[in-house]
Structures are given as structure tokens and as C-alpha cells.
Short mmCIF file of C-alpha atoms in Angstrom, two decimals:
data_model
loop_
_atom_site.label_atom_id
_atom_site.label_comp_id
_atom_site.label_asym_id
_atom_site.label_seq_id
_atom_site.Cartn_x
_atom_site.Cartn_y
_atom_site.Cartn_z
CA MET A 11 6.55 0.64 7.02
CA LEU A 12 8.50 3.87 6.65
CA LEU A 13 7.03 6.90 4.89
CA GLU A 14 9.54 9.47 3.66
CA ILE A 15 8.81 12.88 2.17
CA GLN A 16 12.01 14.09 0.53
CA GLU A 17 12.69 17.71 -0.49
CA ILE A 18 9.16 18.50 -1.63
CA CYS A 19 8.78 21.87 -3.35
CA LYS A 20 5.48 23.43 -4.34
CA SER A 21 4.64 26.81 -5.80
CA PHE A 22 1.39 28.38 -6.92
CA GLY A 23 2.34 30.99 -9.48
CA ASP A 24 5.08 33.11 -7.94
CA HIS A 25 4.22 32.06 -4.40
CA THR A 26 6.39 29.31 -2.91
CA VAL A 27 4.37 27.25 -0.40
CA LEU A 28 6.85 24.45 0.30
CA ASP A 29 10.61 24.76 -0.07
CA LYS A 30 12.51 21.46 0.11
CA VAL A 31 10.31 20.02 2.86
CA SER A 32 11.49 16.67 4.19
CA PHE A 33 10.11 14.53 7.02
CA SER A 34 9.31 10.92 7.78
CA ALA A 35 6.74 8.82 9.64
CA GLN A 36 7.07 5.26 10.92
CA SER A 37 4.35 2.64 11.22
CA GLY A 38 3.30 1.94 14.78
CA GLN A 39 3.86 5.57 15.76
CA ALA A 40 1.90 8.80 15.74
CA THR A 41 3.75 11.65 14.07
CA GLY A 42 2.78 15.29 14.51
CA LEU A 43 2.84 17.69 11.56
CA LEU A 44 2.53 21.13 13.14
CA GLY A 45 2.52 24.73 12.03
CA ARG A 46 0.57 27.95 12.04
CA ASN A 47 -2.19 28.58 9.51
CA GLY A 48 -0.53 29.06 6.13
CA ALA A 49 2.66 27.25 7.10
CA GLY A 50 2.19 24.54 4.44
CA LYS A 51 0.60 21.66 6.37
CA THR A 52 -2.46 21.26 4.15
CA THR A 53 -0.41 21.50 0.97
CA SER A 54 1.97 18.82 2.30
CA ILE A 55 -0.96 16.55 3.12
CA ARG A 56 -2.55 17.02 -0.29
CA ILE A 57 0.69 16.22 -2.07
CA LEU A 58 1.17 13.16 0.12
CA MET A 59 -2.33 11.96 -0.77
CA ASN A 60 -1.75 12.65 -4.50
CA VAL A 61 -4.49 15.29 -4.69
CA PHE A 62 -2.05 17.35 -6.75
CA PRO A 63 1.64 16.89 -7.59
CA ALA A 64 4.67 18.62 -6.14
CA ASN A 65 6.92 20.68 -8.39
CA SER A 66 9.80 18.49 -7.27
CA GLY A 67 10.76 16.00 -4.59
CA ARG A 68 9.87 12.40 -3.80
CA ILE A 69 7.51 10.39 -1.60
CA LEU A 70 8.84 6.96 -0.64
CA ILE A 71 7.50 3.90 1.16
CA ASP A 72 10.25 1.70 2.53
CA GLY A 73 12.76 3.37 0.22
CA LYS A 74 10.71 2.98 -2.98
CA PRO A 75 8.43 5.48 -4.78
CA ILE A 76 4.94 5.23 -3.31
CA ASP A 77 2.48 3.11 -5.30
CA TYR A 78 -0.91 4.72 -4.78
CA SER A 79 -2.67 1.65 -6.17
CA LYS A 80 -1.40 -0.38 -3.21
CA ILE A 81 -1.38 2.07 -0.29
CA ARG A 82 -4.69 2.97 1.32
CA PHE A 83 -5.10 6.41 2.88
CA GLY A 84 -7.60 7.43 5.51
CA TYR A 85 -8.17 11.16 5.88
CA LEU A 86 -10.08 13.05 8.54
CA PRO A 87 -10.24 16.64 7.25
CA GLU A 88 -10.60 19.67 9.47
CA GLU A 89 -13.62 20.68 7.39
CA ARG A 90 -16.20 17.91 7.14
CA GLY A 91 -16.55 16.36 3.70
CA LEU A 92 -19.59 14.09 3.98
CA TYR A 93 -23.08 14.62 2.56
CA PRO A 94 -25.34 16.32 5.13
CA LYS A 95 -28.63 15.18 3.57
CA LYS A 96 -27.70 11.53 3.01
CA LYS A 97 -28.22 8.61 5.37
CA ILE A 98 -25.14 7.93 7.43
CA GLY A 99 -24.83 4.18 6.87
CA GLU A 100 -25.30 4.41 3.11
CA GLN A 101 -22.63 7.03 2.57
CA LEU A 102 -20.14 5.33 4.89
CA VAL A 103 -20.50 2.12 2.89
CA TYR A 104 -20.22 4.10 -0.36
CA PHE A 105 -16.92 5.71 0.71
CA ALA A 106 -15.52 2.39 1.91
CA GLU A 107 -16.30 0.91 -1.52
CA LEU A 108 -14.56 3.84 -3.20
CA HIS A 109 -11.46 2.87 -1.24
CA GLY A 110 -11.57 -0.65 -2.71
CA MET A 111 -13.76 -2.67 -0.36
CA GLU A 112 -16.35 -5.15 -1.62
CA LYS A 113 -19.93 -4.26 -0.66
CA ALA A 114 -20.37 -6.98 1.98
CA GLU A 115 -16.96 -6.20 3.49
CA ALA A 116 -17.80 -2.48 3.59
CA VAL A 117 -21.17 -3.06 5.28
CA SER A 118 -19.56 -5.27 7.92
CA ALA A 119 -16.76 -2.77 8.60
CA VAL A 120 -19.16 0.19 8.83
CA ASP A 121 -21.47 -1.67 11.23
CA ARG A 122 -18.50 -2.60 13.38
CA TRP A 123 -17.24 0.98 13.56
CA LEU A 124 -20.70 2.44 14.19
CA ASP A 125 -21.03 0.10 17.15
CA ARG A 126 -17.54 0.93 18.41
CA MET A 127 -18.26 4.66 18.29
CA ASP A 128 -21.73 4.27 19.91
CA MET A 129 -23.35 5.49 16.70
CA SER A 130 -25.36 2.44 15.57
CA ALA A 131 -28.64 4.14 16.45
CA TYR A 132 -27.94 6.78 13.80
CA LYS A 133 -27.20 4.45 10.90
CA PHE A 134 -30.38 5.44 9.04
CA SER A 135 -30.33 9.10 10.10
CA ARG A 136 -29.24 12.03 7.96
CA LEU A 137 -25.89 13.50 8.87
CA ASP A 138 -27.25 17.02 9.38
CA THR A 139 -29.52 15.81 12.20
CA LEU A 140 -26.49 15.00 14.39
CA SER A 141 -24.60 17.22 16.79
CA LYS A 142 -21.24 18.64 15.77
CA GLY A 143 -19.40 16.09 17.92
CA ASN A 144 -21.32 13.13 16.52
CA GLN A 145 -20.73 14.38 12.97
CA GLN A 146 -17.02 14.34 13.78
CA LYS A 147 -17.31 10.72 14.91
CA ILE A 148 -19.01 9.78 11.62
CA GLN A 149 -16.25 11.60 9.72
CA LEU A 150 -13.69 9.54 11.64
CA ILE A 151 -15.46 6.31 10.72
CA SER A 152 -15.29 7.33 7.07
CA ALA A 153 -11.53 7.80 7.46
CA VAL A 154 -10.79 4.39 9.01
CA ALA A 155 -13.54 1.90 8.04
CA HIS A 156 -11.67 0.76 4.92
CA ASP A 157 -8.61 -0.28 6.97
CA PRO A 158 -6.09 2.26 5.62
CA ASP A 159 -2.32 1.90 5.85
CA ILE A 160 -1.78 5.62 6.45
CA VAL A 161 -4.21 7.62 8.57
CA ILE A 162 -4.10 11.43 8.46
CA LEU A 163 -6.02 13.21 11.23
CA ASP A 164 -6.45 16.96 10.80
CA GLU A 165 -7.82 18.60 13.99
CA PRO A 166 -9.53 15.34 15.01
CA PHE A 167 -10.71 16.56 18.44
CA SER A 168 -12.63 19.54 17.08
CA GLY A 169 -16.12 19.71 18.59
CA LEU A 170 -15.76 16.67 20.84
CA ASP A 171 -16.84 16.67 24.47
CA PRO A 172 -14.55 14.96 27.03
CA VAL A 173 -16.32 11.58 26.75
CA ASN A 174 -16.10 11.48 22.96
CA ALA A 175 -12.55 12.86 23.06
CA GLN A 176 -11.58 9.88 25.22
CA MET A 177 -13.23 7.54 22.72
CA LEU A 178 -11.19 9.12 19.92
CA LYS A 179 -8.04 8.78 22.03
CA ASP A 180 -8.72 5.05 22.30
CA VAL A 181 -9.17 4.81 18.52
CA VAL A 182 -5.90 6.64 17.84
CA THR A 183 -4.09 4.42 20.32
CA SER A 184 -5.47 1.27 18.66
CA LEU A 185 -4.49 2.51 15.18
CA VAL A 186 -0.93 2.99 16.38
CA GLU A 187 -0.90 -0.44 18.04
CA GLU A 188 -2.15 -2.01 14.79
CA GLY A 189 0.96 -0.70 13.02
CA LYS A 190 -0.65 2.08 11.02
CA ILE A 191 1.24 5.21 10.07
CA VAL A 192 -0.69 7.93 11.88
CA LEU A 193 -0.05 11.53 10.87
CA PHE A 194 -1.55 13.98 13.33
CA SER A 195 -2.11 17.66 12.60
CA SER A 196 -3.59 19.86 15.31
CA HIS A 197 -3.29 23.19 17.10
CA GLN A 198 -4.21 21.47 20.37
CA MET A 199 -0.69 20.81 21.59
CA SER A 200 -1.77 18.80 24.62
CA TYR A 201 -3.20 16.09 22.35
CA VAL A 202 -0.15 16.11 20.08
CA GLU A 203 2.10 15.80 23.11
CA GLU A 204 0.01 12.93 24.44
CA PHE A 205 0.00 10.84 21.26
CA CYS A 206 3.01 11.73 19.15
CA ASP A 207 6.52 10.38 19.53
CA THR A 208 7.91 12.59 16.77
CA VAL A 209 6.96 16.06 15.55
CA HIS A 210 7.81 18.09 12.47
CA LEU A 211 7.16 21.82 12.66
CA LEU A 212 6.54 23.81 9.48
CA ASN A 213 7.02 27.54 9.29
CA ALA A 214 6.68 29.54 6.06
CA GLY A 215 7.15 26.42 3.93
CA HIS A 216 10.23 25.10 5.74
CA ILE A 217 10.73 22.42 8.36
CA VAL A 218 12.19 24.41 11.27
CA LEU A 219 12.11 21.69 13.94
CA SER A 220 12.03 17.93 13.64
CA GLY A 221 12.62 15.04 16.00
CA ASP A 222 11.62 13.03 19.04
CA ILE A 223 9.59 15.16 21.47
CA ARG A 224 11.52 13.88 24.50
CA GLN A 225 14.88 14.62 22.91
CA ILE A 226 13.71 18.09 21.83
CA LYS A 227 12.65 18.89 25.40
CA ALA A 228 15.87 17.47 26.83
CA SER A 229 17.87 19.82 24.59
CA TYR A 230 16.61 22.85 26.52
CA PRO A 231 18.69 24.18 29.43
CA ARG A 232 17.83 22.54 32.75
CA ASP A 233 18.42 25.69 34.75
CA ARG A 234 14.94 26.32 36.14
CA LEU A 235 13.07 24.68 38.99
CA VAL A 236 9.31 24.48 39.42
CA ILE A 237 8.41 24.61 43.09
CA ARG A 238 4.96 23.86 44.50
CA ALA A 239 4.56 24.99 48.08
CA ALA A 240 1.85 25.48 50.69
CA GLN A 241 3.06 29.06 51.25
CA PRO A 242 4.66 30.17 47.96
CA GLU A 243 4.77 33.84 49.06
CA LYS A 244 6.92 32.90 52.03
CA VAL A 245 9.36 30.89 49.88
CA ARG A 246 9.72 33.72 47.42
CA ALA A 247 10.20 36.34 50.13
CA GLU A 248 12.72 34.45 52.25
CA TYR A 249 14.81 32.61 49.64
CA PRO A 250 17.08 34.80 47.46
CA GLY A 251 17.00 34.03 43.78
CA ASN A 252 15.79 34.94 40.33
CA TRP A 253 12.07 34.21 40.63
CA GLU A 254 10.84 34.10 37.07
CA SER A 255 7.19 33.27 37.53
CA PHE A 256 4.56 33.11 40.23
CA ARG A 257 1.12 31.58 39.61
CA GLU A 258 -1.24 30.09 42.15
CA ASP A 259 0.84 27.67 44.26
CA GLU A 260 3.77 27.30 41.83
CA LEU A 261 7.01 29.22 41.58
CA ILE A 262 9.68 29.07 38.89
CA LEU A 263 13.24 29.76 40.00
CA ARG A 264 16.02 30.37 37.46
CA LEU A 265 19.38 29.07 38.66
CA ASP A 266 22.76 30.66 38.04
CA ARG A 267 24.11 27.28 36.91
CA GLU A 268 22.52 23.96 35.97
CA SER A 269 24.89 22.24 38.40
CA ASP A 270 23.18 24.06 41.31
CA ARG A 271 20.00 21.98 40.96
CA ILE A 272 20.61 19.39 43.68
CA ARG A 273 21.98 21.88 46.20
CA VAL A 274 19.08 24.30 45.75
CA MET A 275 16.51 21.49 45.92
CA GLN A 276 17.99 20.30 49.21
CA GLU A 277 18.06 23.83 50.64
CA LEU A 278 14.45 24.52 49.72
CA THR A 279 13.07 21.24 51.06
CA SER A 280 14.98 21.64 54.33
CA ARG A 281 13.77 25.20 54.96
CA PHE A 282 10.19 25.26 53.64
CA ASP A 283 7.03 23.17 53.41
CA ILE A 284 7.53 22.00 49.82
CA ASP A 285 4.83 19.86 48.18
CA GLY A 286 6.79 19.25 44.99
CA ILE A 287 9.92 20.32 43.17
CA ARG A 288 11.12 19.45 39.67
CA VAL A 289 13.25 20.68 36.82
CA PHE A 290 11.26 22.92 34.48
CA GLU A 291 10.61 21.35 31.09
CA PRO A 292 8.98 23.35 28.28
CA SER A 293 5.64 22.09 27.03
CA LEU A 294 5.14 21.36 23.36
CA ASN A 295 2.99 24.47 23.26
CA ASP A 296 5.93 26.56 24.55
CA ILE A 297 8.18 25.07 21.86
CA PHE A 298 5.57 25.58 19.14
CA VAL A 299 5.12 29.24 20.04
CA GLN A 300 8.89 29.81 20.05
CA TYR A 301 9.53 28.28 16.62
CA ALA A 302 6.30 29.37 14.96
CA LYS A 303 7.00 33.00 15.78
CA GLU A 304 10.44 32.91 14.18
CA GLN A 305 10.28 33.75 10.51
CA VAL A 306 12.47 31.77 8.12
#
């Protein structure tokens, strides 16, 4: 299944929030929708979910206008949207029924997900008695129990400790493997980089960067080396070069030419006690900061 957002425009009064925004997401992949606060991510998500209409543009599934009566969405919002005073099991079943499940099917799905997320013991508890991390897990169950076709995760790792974060990682991985379209929005670039094949970066209502993460990284100049050494001070002092960075046991050396990589690597490893050497590659966080700072 291929989801396409084509030239979406949205204004509120005189303020243009989205200006001809286009991006796509493929089933069986996680796609990152990134941007600073106010860039247009939430508006894009709400238009996609038919919360309110765009001024213009189209949303397509496999080349045809999306039929909201046939496509199920699962949404994990950044701000929790469940009832704090209600029993967890009852409201999870209620929301699954709202998404079209029969009662027995909803009860079975909720029980299965509560067990998977180690939350069965809280089925009859009120939501507001849970920790922030466990509330996030219940919110996730609400987003996926009804077996949606498109899953939108907005800051899904918020409030999770490392153990629960790993559990959520496993859920995201399984959703991708099941062929869901997974749209991932987060400011935690390490998680986006771990899960997403493709990213789309919004800035001031425009898509300013879009594509495969590996190809985006490969497009950057390969003219810097990251060197890890037992005695980095000695390497820096005795080897002439443009030393760009120095932190703990790592050095970054900028080369005069990309073609010098192999020669310089050989020289360094022959002269010094080198633990590791590689071509510098920007992290997704580096790329995000670069593009998010640039105003359209």
C-alpha cells in the first residue's frame, strides 16, 4: 500500500501553515515526518486523518483518493487523549469498537495487547493511577488494538524507561513487518534513525528535505575521518592536518581532498596506535539541525 500526500495547502486566516506539501509512505516501512515545533507536522497529520480538510491538494492510497470508510488509522498523540478516571480495559475496548470492531473482537484484541505490553494487571485500574510510562503504553494499545492500516506515532518514546522503550521498539518493528504504513514523528533523532528508512523534513510549511536516510547521508562530502586512538593528543600533535574536533578519545580530521582517504588512513595506522578509523558520516540529528535552522 502506498500513501501519497500531494501538494497539500492549509491556511488559518492569513497564516499559511502548509504550502504545497508533498510526501509519501510505503507499507512495510517506517517513515519519519520531522520538523521543529510549528513546522506543520501536526497540521499535516490532522489533514491526513481527516480531522479537518486541506484548502487544496490530494491524499491518495495506491493512486486513488483515500476512502476513509475503508482505511483504519491508529494514532498515538504526543498529548495523551484517554480518560484518566475510567478503567483501562473498558475504555480500550470502547475505542476499539469506535474504530469498527465488534465487542467480542475488541475484548480479545485488548486482552492480547495488555498481555503483550505487560499491562494485564492494570486492566481494571484507573488510568490516572499509572506511572507516566505505563500511561504511554496504554495509549499505544489504544492506537493499535483495532488493527489499523496506517499507524501514526507522535513522540512515542516520551516518558518510557529503557526497558519499556525496548518493548515499544519491538512493537514498532512488528508493525512494520506486518506491512503497516508507520508514520513516525519525533524530536528524538536516534529513534527515527533506528527505525525509519525514509524521512521528510518540514520547515515553515515546506518540505525542505526528503528521501532515503542512507542516500541523504551518502550525499555529504566524504572528506573527514573519525579517528579513535589510545593517545589522541599524540596523534594530533605529531600528524599535520586540519583537526576539526577533539572529544574524549576521538579526533576528526578534515582532508584536503576526498581522494586522500586511503593514503591518510594507511599513514595514521602505520605511525600510531589506532583503535578505529572511519569516514565521518553526519547523524540524522546533524542533518535535522542544519535544515531546520534554514528558513524557507
